[in-house]
C-alpha positions as a printed NumPy array, in Angstrom:
array([[ -3.205,   2.696,  21.519],
       [  0.04 ,   1.684,  19.931],
       [  1.839,  -0.047,  17.075],
       [  4.818,  -2.142,  18.107],
       [  7.501,  -3.969,  16.106],
       [  8.971,  -7.131,  17.6  ],
       [ 12.136,  -7.785,  15.609],
       [ 13.645, -10.447,  17.871],
       [ 13.469, -13.035,  15.081],
       [ 15.318, -10.779,  12.643],
       [ 18.51 , -11.015,  14.692],
       [ 20.828, -14.   ,  14.679],
       [ 20.607, -16.552,  17.45 ],
       [ 24.03 , -17.828,  18.47 ],
       [ 24.686, -21.399,  19.454],
       [ 25.991, -19.974,  22.723],
       [ 22.538, -18.615,  23.47 ],
       [ 21.187, -22.123,  22.97 ],
       [ 23.905, -23.747,  25.041],
       [ 26.375, -24.487,  22.23 ],
       [ 29.316, -22.639,  20.717],
       [ 29.547, -19.157,  19.291],
       [ 28.407, -19.813,  15.705],
       [ 25.496, -17.677,  14.492],
       [ 22.583, -19.176,  12.575],
       [ 20.186, -17.096,  10.469],
       [ 19.246, -13.483,  10.927],
       [ 21.371, -10.384,  11.348],
       [ 24.33 , -10.628,  13.75 ],
       [ 24.057,  -8.395,  16.784],
       [ 27.33 ,  -6.683,  15.885],
       [ 25.877,  -5.587,  12.531],
       [ 22.712,  -4.32 ,  14.185],
       [ 24.704,  -2.37 ,  16.765],
       [ 26.882,  -0.827,  14.06 ],
       [ 23.781,   0.236,  12.113],
       [ 22.963,   2.923,  14.698],
       [ 25.645,   5.282,  13.398],
       [ 24.588,   4.709,   9.792],
       [ 21.008,   5.55 ,  10.673],
       [ 22.031,   8.88 ,  12.158],
       [ 23.411,   9.791,   8.719],
       [ 20.287,   8.545,   6.966],
       [ 18.045,  10.47 ,   9.322],
       [ 19.993,  13.683,   8.73 ],
       [ 19.694,  13.285,   4.938],
       [ 15.959,  12.626,   5.165],
       [ 15.584,  15.736,   7.317],
       [ 17.391,  17.679,   4.569],
       [ 14.934,  16.311,   1.975],
       [ 12.037,  17.346,   4.184],
       [ 13.422,  20.848,   4.687],
       [ 13.756,  21.114,   0.898],
       [ 10.025,  20.454,   0.576],
       [ 10.377,  17.063,  -1.12 ],
       [  8.53 ,  14.934,   1.445],
       [  5.085,  16.476,   1.33 ],
       [  3.362,  13.356,   2.641],
       [  4.794,  14.088,   6.093],
       [  2.78 ,  17.325,   6.248],
       [ -0.542,  15.743,   5.272],
       [ -1.739,  14.797,   8.787],
       [ -1.696,  18.516,   9.67 ],
       [ -3.022,  19.885,   6.357],
       [ -6.367,  21.25 ,   7.514],
       [ -7.156,  22.905,   4.182],
       [ -6.867,  19.627,   2.304],
       [ -8.898,  17.834,   4.954],
       [-11.589,  20.509,   4.769],
       [-11.789,  20.116,   0.973],
       [-12.398,  16.416,   1.439],
       [-14.918,  16.663,   4.269],
       [-16.907,  19.442,   2.625],
       [-17.294,  17.483,  -0.604],
       [-18.18 ,  14.272,   1.259],
       [-20.8  ,  16.161,   3.299],
       [-22.429,  17.637,   0.198],
       [-22.449,  14.234,  -1.49 ],
       [-23.943,  12.467,   1.535],
       [-27.101,  10.523,   0.685],
       [-26.904,  11.498,  -2.997],
       [-25.091,   8.447,  -4.371],
       [-25.531,   4.698,  -3.991],
       [-22.21 ,   3.897,  -5.663],
       [-18.81 ,   5.553,  -5.907],
       [-16.468,   4.458,  -8.683],
       [-12.787,   5.352,  -8.632],
       [-11.162,   5.688, -12.037],
       [ -7.47 ,   5.32 , -11.294],
       [ -4.504,   2.98 , -11.271],
       [ -1.506,   2.285,  -9.031],
       [ -1.458,   4.44 ,  -5.909],
       [ -4.733,   6.043,  -6.959],
       [ -6.435,   2.675,  -6.557],
       [ -4.473,   0.551,  -4.085],
       [ -4.826,   2.965,  -1.161],
       [ -8.616,   3.317,  -1.368],
       [ -9.   ,  -0.445,  -1.791],
       [ -6.872,  -1.06 ,   1.308],
       [ -8.89 ,   1.447,   3.353],
       [-12.213,  -0.065,   2.283],
       [-11.11 ,  -3.6  ,   3.16 ],
       [ -9.564,  -2.598,   6.472],
       [-12.065,  -0.084,   7.803],
       [-15.482,  -1.068,   6.446],
       [-17.395,  -4.21 ,   7.429],
       [-16.484,  -7.374,   5.554],
       [-18.172,  -7.629,   2.167],
       [-19.026,  -3.916,   2.147],
       [-20.292,  -3.779,  -1.421],
       [-22.576,  -6.777,  -0.889],
       [-24.32 ,  -5.252,   2.14 ],
       [-27.736,  -3.644,   1.798],
       [-28.346,   0.058,   2.348],
       [-29.373,  -0.403,   5.977],
       [-26.244,  -2.375,   6.835],
       [-24.13 ,   0.311,   5.141],
       [-26.054,   3.018,   7.045],
       [-26.828,   4.745,   3.774],
       [-23.186,   5.029,   2.753],
       [-22.276,   4.176,  -0.866],
       [-20.634,   1.086,  -2.229],
       [-17.077,   1.644,  -3.475],
       [-15.837,   0.198,  -6.77 ],
       [-12.298,   0.689,  -8.037],
       [-11.589,   0.36 , -11.742],
       [ -7.835,  -0.134, -11.496],
       [ -7.385,  -1.584, -14.98 ],
       [ -8.69 ,  -1.095, -18.505],
       [ -9.992,  -4.597, -19.137],
       [-13.086,  -3.896, -21.251],
       [-15.09 ,  -6.799, -19.839],
       [-14.713,  -5.56 , -16.261],
       [-15.545,  -1.962, -17.113],
       [-18.5  ,  -2.816, -19.343],
       [-19.918,  -5.179, -16.703],
       [-19.744,  -2.573, -13.931],
       [-21.169,   0.263, -16.016],
       [-23.929,  -2.047, -17.173],
       [-25.221,  -2.725, -13.67 ],
       [-24.871,   0.745, -12.131],
       [-27.635,   3.321, -11.965],
       [-25.544,   6.129, -13.423],
       [-27.732,   8.898, -12.008],
       [-26.965,   7.569,  -8.503],
       [-23.228,   7.059,  -9.139],
       [-20.292,   9.357,  -8.408],
       [-17.142,   8.863, -10.496],
       [-13.898,   9.929,  -8.823],
       [-11.316,  10.488, -11.563],
       [ -7.875,  10.323,  -9.971],
       [ -4.701,  11.257, -11.83 ],
       [ -2.149,  13.739, -10.551],
       [ -0.763,  14.432, -14.015],
       [ -4.088,  14.21 , -15.776],
       [ -2.299,  12.254, -18.47 ],
       [ -2.41 ,   8.669, -17.212],
       [ -3.51 ,   6.768, -20.324],
       [ -5.557,   4.142, -18.509],
       [ -7.385,   6.621, -16.277],
       [ -8.088,   9.086, -19.058],
       [ -9.414,   6.297, -21.271],
       [-11.771,   5.295, -18.452],
       [-12.812,   8.932, -18.095],
       [-13.66 ,   9.23 , -21.787],
       [-15.742,   6.048, -21.687],
       [-17.687,   7.199, -18.614],
       [-18.114,  10.759, -19.863],
       [-19.653,   9.459, -23.09 ],
       [-22.014,   7.183, -21.13 ],
       [-23.154,  10.092, -18.971],
       [-23.821,  12.247, -22.014],
       [-25.755,   9.426, -23.653],
       [-27.949,   9.189, -20.528],
       [-28.482,  12.966, -20.486],
       [-26.615,  13.338, -17.19 ],
       [-24.469,  16.284, -16.176],
       [-20.835,  15.315, -15.613],
       [-20.47 ,  18.221, -13.203],
       [-22.905,  16.408, -10.888],
       [-21.679,  12.855, -11.48 ],
       [-17.911,  13.415, -11.386],
       [-15.171,  14.841,  -9.219],
       [-11.481,  15.095, -10.149],
       [ -8.537,  14.49 ,  -7.82 ],
       [ -5.449,  15.973,  -9.418],
       [ -2.587,  18.474,  -9.318],
       [ -3.647,  21.859,  -7.93 ],
       [ -2.464,  23.822, -10.966],
       [ -1.453,  21.723, -13.966],
       [ -2.62 ,  18.867, -16.157],
       [ -5.545,  17.867, -18.345],
       [ -7.954,  17.251, -15.46 ],
       [ -7.411,  20.744, -14.067],
       [ -8.116,  22.16 , -17.539],
       [-11.216,  19.992, -17.937],
       [-12.387,  20.993, -14.461],
       [-12.517,  24.623, -15.535],
       [-14.046,  23.824, -18.921],
       [-16.748,  21.424, -17.704],
       [-17.445,  22.863, -14.25 ],
       [-16.4  ,  19.622, -12.538],
       [-15.114,  20.123,  -8.998],
       [-11.452,  19.205,  -8.493],
       [ -9.735,  18.326,  -5.234],
       [ -5.992,  18.663,  -4.789],
       [ -3.037,  16.308,  -4.702],
       [ -0.204,  18.566,  -3.464],
       [  2.582,  18.975,  -5.995],
       [  5.159,  17.447,  -3.633],
       [  3.146,  14.272,  -2.929],
       [  3.553,  11.328,  -5.303],
       [  0.851,   8.812,  -6.113],
       [  2.01 ,   5.97 ,  -3.89 ],
       [  2.39 ,   8.397,  -0.966],
       [ -1.019,  10.022,  -1.528],
       [ -3.325,   7.995,   0.714],
       [ -3.679,  10.972,   3.131],
       [ -4.734,  13.312,   0.307],
       [ -8.226,  13.212,  -1.259],
       [ -6.929,  10.193,  -3.225],
       [ -7.563,   8.089,  -0.115],
       [ -9.435,  10.432,   2.198],
       [-12.315,  11.233,  -0.157],
       [-13.388,   7.609,  -0.777],
       [-12.87 ,   6.937,   2.938],
       [-15.005,   9.89 ,   4.019],
       [-17.745,   9.007,   1.523],
       [-17.911,   5.505,   3.057],
       [-18.11 ,   6.887,   6.587],
       [-14.553,   6.151,   7.708],
       [-13.302,   8.522,  10.418],
       [-10.647,  10.4  ,   8.451],
       [ -9.703,  12.499,  11.489],
       [ -8.706,   9.338,  13.353],
       [ -6.81 ,   8.121,  10.289],
       [ -4.747,  11.311,  10.235],
       [ -4.305,  11.321,  14.025],
       [ -2.775,   7.841,  13.842],
       [ -0.448,   8.984,  11.071],
       [  0.593,  12.062,  13.053],
       [  1.338,   9.962,  16.122],
       [  3.594,   7.637,  14.112],
       [  5.354,  10.599,  12.486],
       [  6.117,  11.951,  15.968],
       [  7.477,   8.571,  17.085],
       [  9.83 ,   8.661,  14.102],
       [ 11.332,  12.061,  14.894],
       [ 14.325,  10.458,  16.659],
       [ 17.663,   9.729,  14.995],
       [ 18.231,   6.974,  17.569],
       [ 17.639,   3.846,  15.525],
       [ 16.092,   1.692,  18.234],
       [ 13.589,   4.428,  19.085],
       [ 12.412,   4.99 ,  15.495],
       [  9.924,   2.328,  14.252],
       [ 10.245,   3.264,  10.576],
       [ 14.015,   3.33 ,  10.9  ],
       [ 14.031,  -0.111,  12.494],
       [ 11.931,  -1.584,   9.678],
       [ 13.977,   0.013,   6.906],
       [ 17.384,  -0.768,   8.378],
       [ 16.608,  -4.408,   9.14 ],
       [ 15.244,  -5.013,   5.645],
       [ 18.178,  -3.251,   3.994],
       [ 20.818,  -5.154,   5.972],
       [ 19.049,  -8.449,   5.344],
       [ 18.904,  -7.743,   1.61 ],
       [ 22.299,  -6.243,   0.894],
       [ 24.484,  -8.238,   3.285],
       [ 22.727, -11.548,   3.717],
       [ 20.971, -12.152,   0.418],
       [ 17.425, -11.76 ,   1.736],
       [ 16.192, -10.142,  -1.463],
       [ 12.466, -10.927,  -1.082],
       [ 10.463,  -9.092,   1.577],
       [  7.15 , -10.721,   2.456],
       [  4.346,  -8.834,   4.201],
       [  1.912, -11.33 ,   5.732],
       [ -1.112,  -9.971,   7.628],
       [ -2.963, -12.368,   9.912],
       [ -6.263, -10.571,   9.435],
       [ -8.481, -10.539,   6.364],
       [ -9.092,  -6.837,   6.96 ],
       [ -5.432,  -6.162,   6.128],
       [ -5.094,  -8.432,   3.083],
       [ -5.3  ,  -5.536,   0.6  ],
       [ -2.915,  -3.513,   2.725],
       [ -0.225,  -6.007,   1.683],
       [ -0.887,  -5.205,  -1.984],
       [ -0.572,  -1.487,  -1.226],
       [  2.804,  -2.192,   0.436],
       [  4.02 ,  -4.165,  -2.576],
       [  3.648,  -1.132,  -4.85 ],
       [  5.151,   1.219,  -2.261],
       [  8.264,  -0.901,  -1.71 ],
       [  8.74 ,  -2.065,  -5.33 ],
       [  8.197,   1.177,  -7.239],
       [ 10.126,   3.245,  -4.714],
       [ 13.219,   1.082,  -4.303],
       [ 13.679,  -0.877,  -7.536],
       [ 16.103,   1.527,  -9.201],
       [ 19.543,   2.014, -10.712],
       [ 21.808,   3.486,  -8.025],
       [ 24.277,   6.301,  -8.667],
       [ 27.114,   3.8  ,  -9.157],
       [ 25.135,   2.038, -11.906],
       [ 24.153,  -1.035,  -9.895],
       [ 20.614,  -2.359, -10.014],
       [ 19.158,  -2.418,  -6.505],
       [ 15.912,  -3.02 ,  -4.697],
       [ 14.228,  -5.844,  -2.805],
       [ 11.257,  -7.725,  -4.24 ],
       [  8.145,  -7.333,  -2.046],
       [  5.645, -10.163,  -1.839],
       [  2.14 , -10.201,  -0.374],
       [  0.882, -13.178,   1.613],
       [ -2.073, -13.778,   3.947],
       [ -2.156, -15.745,   7.16 ],
       [ -3.347, -18.312,   7.832],
       [ -4.384, -18.929,   4.204],
       [ -0.866, -18.928,   2.775],
       [  0.452, -21.283,   5.42 ],
       [ -1.026, -23.833,   3.043],
       [  0.696, -22.459,  -0.055],
       [  3.656, -20.107,   0.342],
       [  4.985, -20.947,   3.813],
       [  6.463, -24.225,   2.567],
       [  8.656, -22.111,   0.272],
       [  9.482, -19.645,   3.05 ],
       [ 10.495, -22.483,   5.346],
       [ 12.503, -24.79 ,   3.093],
       [ 13.037, -22.924,  -0.162],
       [ 15.945, -20.589,  -0.914],
       [ 17.086, -18.585,   2.112],
       [ 16.396, -15.312,   0.298],
       [ 13.424, -13.896,   2.217],
       [ 12.381, -11.935,   5.234],
       [  8.818, -12.193,   6.495],
       [  6.992,  -9.392,   8.279],
       [  3.804, -10.457,  10.009],
       [  0.95 ,  -8.083,  10.84 ],
       [ -0.704,  -9.313,  14.032],
       [ -3.875,  -7.914,  15.62 ],
       [ -4.27 ,  -8.055,  19.4  ],
       [ -8.017,  -7.425,  19.723],
       [-10.843,  -7.98 ,  17.236],
       [-14.312,  -6.509,  17.256],
       [-15.789,  -9.967,  16.738],
       [-14.761, -13.479,  17.716],
       [-16.328, -16.9  ,  17.306],
       [-16.069, -19.766,  19.778],
       [-15.237, -23.15 ,  18.311],
       [-17.876, -25.625,  19.548],
       [-16.9  , -28.625,  21.641],
       [-18.037, -31.703,  19.768],
       [-16.859, -35.186,  18.82 ],
       [-14.61 , -35.607,  21.879],
       [-13.669, -39.08 ,  20.666],
       [-12.063, -37.682,  17.474],
       [ -8.531, -36.576,  18.293],
       [ -8.279, -34.314,  15.24 ],
       [-11.266, -32.275,  16.461],
       [-11.455, -32.552,  20.233],
       [ -8.509, -30.249,  21.014],
       [-10.129, -27.354,  19.126],
       [-13.308, -27.133,  21.184],
       [-13.53 , -24.194,  23.577],
       [-10.931, -22.109,  21.757],
       [-11.947, -19.208,  19.514],
       [-11.203, -18.524,  15.867],
       [ -9.324, -15.388,  16.925],
       [ -7.207, -17.45 ,  19.29 ],
       [ -6.559, -19.972,  16.521],
       [ -5.342, -17.407,  13.974],
       [ -3.157, -15.693,  16.6  ],
       [ -1.556, -18.999,  17.569],
       [ -1.041, -19.842,  13.89 ],
       [  0.875, -16.58 ,  13.466],
       [  3.022, -17.144,  16.537],
       [  3.722, -20.737,  15.544],
       [  4.705, -19.769,  12.002],
       [  7.022, -17.014,  13.248],
       [  8.637, -19.42 ,  15.694],
       [  9.031, -22.167,  13.096],
       [ 10.69 , -19.762,  10.648],
       [ 13.057, -18.534,  13.358],
       [ 13.935, -22.11 ,  14.298],
       [ 14.934, -22.733,  10.681],
       [ 17.058, -19.574,  10.599],
       [ 14.551, -17.654,   8.48 ],
       [ 14.438, -14.011,   9.715],
       [ 11.069, -12.499,  10.472],
       [  9.481,  -9.734,  12.513],
       [  5.983,  -8.928,  13.698],
       [  4.199,  -5.587,  13.626],
       [  1.585,  -5.68 ,  16.386],
       [ -1.57 ,  -3.563,  16.112],
       [ -3.877,  -3.284,  19.109],
       [ -6.828,  -3.449,  16.719],
       [ -7.732,  -2.651,  13.107],
       [ -9.257,   0.818,  13.225],
       [ -8.633,   4.131,  11.491],
       [ -6.04 ,   5.297,  14.031],
       [ -3.92 ,   2.145,  13.756],
       [ -4.22 ,   1.942,   9.972],
       [ -3.156,   5.583,   9.682],
       [ -0.124,   4.849,  11.83 ],
       [  0.774,   1.763,   9.837],
       [  0.599,   3.69 ,   6.554],
       [  2.885,   6.412,   7.905],
       [  5.326,   3.857,   9.337],
       [  5.814,   2.145,   5.979],
       [  5.85 ,   5.343,   3.927],
       [  8.578,   6.837,   6.084],
       [ 10.465,   3.511,   6.151],
       [ 10.459,   3.639,   2.356],
       [ 12.159,   7.053,   2.4  ],
       [ 14.811,   5.801,   4.838],
       [ 15.344,   2.721,   2.672],
       [ 15.757,   4.881,  -0.425],
       [ 18.585,   6.723,   1.27 ],
       [ 20.18 ,   3.431,   2.346],
       [ 20.02 ,   2.05 ,  -1.2  ],
       [ 21.235,   5.319,  -2.687],
       [ 18.167,   5.868,  -4.879],
       [ 15.366,   8.389,  -5.184],
       [ 12.295,   6.67 ,  -3.68 ],
       [  9.97 ,   9.355,  -5.038],
       [ 10.322,   8.758,  -8.793],
       [  9.659,   5.829, -11.142],
       [ 11.838,   6.258, -14.25 ],
       [ 11.684,   2.56 , -15.08 ],
       [  8.028,   2.726, -16.117],
       [  8.384,   5.761, -18.375],
       [  9.785,   3.936, -21.418],
       [  6.849,   1.542, -21.53 ],
       [  4.447,   4.477, -21.163],
       [  6.133,   6.318, -24.015],
       [  5.972,   3.269, -26.283],
       [  2.257,   2.945, -25.492],
       [  1.715,   6.622, -26.32 ],
       [  3.556,   6.132, -29.62 ],
       [  1.533,   3.079, -30.619],
       [ -1.706,   4.889, -29.771],
       [ -0.729,   7.836, -31.931],
       [ -0.144,  10.521, -29.308],
       [  1.123,  13.633, -31.074],
       [  4.157,  14.267, -28.862],
       [  5.445,  10.672, -28.97 ],
       [  7.453,  10.87 , -32.203],
       [ 10.81 ,  10.068, -30.592],
       [  9.343,   7.054, -28.806],
       [  7.803,   5.823, -32.076],
       [ 11.153,   5.992, -33.824],
       [ 12.786,   4.094, -30.973],
       [ 10.008,   1.498, -31.146],
       [ 10.498,   1.096, -34.893],
       [ 14.205,   0.447, -34.313],
       [ 13.536,  -2.554, -32.061],
       [ 14.031,  -6.077, -33.469],
       [ 10.812,  -7.429, -34.945],
       [  9.277, -10.734, -33.812],
       [ 10.819, -13.709, -35.611],
       [  8.215, -16.286, -36.653],
       [ 10.909, -18.973, -36.357],
       [ 10.947, -18.282, -32.612],
       [  7.258, -18.795, -32.017],
       [  5.573, -22.121, -31.246]])
């Protein structure tokens, strides 16, 4: 089992290689890539220092048996008790579980009957506070057969706590005990959820203090929903541990996460490739691209120490679907993108395309191939076409989509994000840019400790009716 990155199309092709002169077209020149090895040694050493200082807790999660035992014990006790699990959370609390459900449960999981799900619960994720969505879901659930997983490390996330209050009131109205219908996933010591856990007798599972939300998929944030649905969480962690071991080298070309981070950083900062597309060629990985978008955007979009605004813009796409929408832009639009494909070597299911209508040229060539073969060829053709046009791209190859490979892919991109943070000169673990908006929201909602934010809000220019149409 392995995960492999083919980055041939990220490097420049010289005219000499194609029988011409020495001019380079598209991609990163070989001399720049060779020179990057020494820079990566420095980056690796700094990341090791951060780890030794206890700041990179996500790297320890694959070996955290206590946290795994928490998760598995709760999932075992809850087995067969609930028909539905609802996650109340937003951002990393929601995107990771969604990605795991889509990747590692059969297609259309929530629409399958109990037998097809082997008695495992449906998983719903309320990742917003749109009242129509929340009211509709609560209206069709049998609350007595529903477990609500309230996920907030701080216990103060406005959206999640509002969802909690709505659900708690519904449970009380139905005469149900929240201690049976809820579980919290939160900081081990601090925050409102930890306080409420003690007050209400609701069990609480831990998010380690040194693990941030978007790096929390290997905590109960991701593992608990996965275990409840019957996903092999041991395999998930084994895949992550294997990738972490592969990334223990400070030799750039031997370190998959280093390769990904360095190529993207060089492409962005030196060659204007400011948009980084992740394009899986498997429906099972479509929500994984959304998880990556948050990881890359919230970690790297920062103000560097010298005051410059840095950070690439991640973009999710899906092959072959977006060949018929976004690829036109990738191919002939501004030369400001890299594309990373996720390709799957073997699928659990394939479908043969029937041979019919041999007299119709547009159909006859398809017969005898399989749909898996078609989507693989589409990916290869798109990668080749982009390279031909000087549009850099790389392909991450997975042998198959299973828990081991998904765990490895998560770890690869999480660690790449830390390397990239060091390259950009920013802290990839914080998110100061979202705090002002949060504080304004607290002020407008009347939170008691938001007086300074309210005064700042009141000082802002007011809407001008002359500038509204």
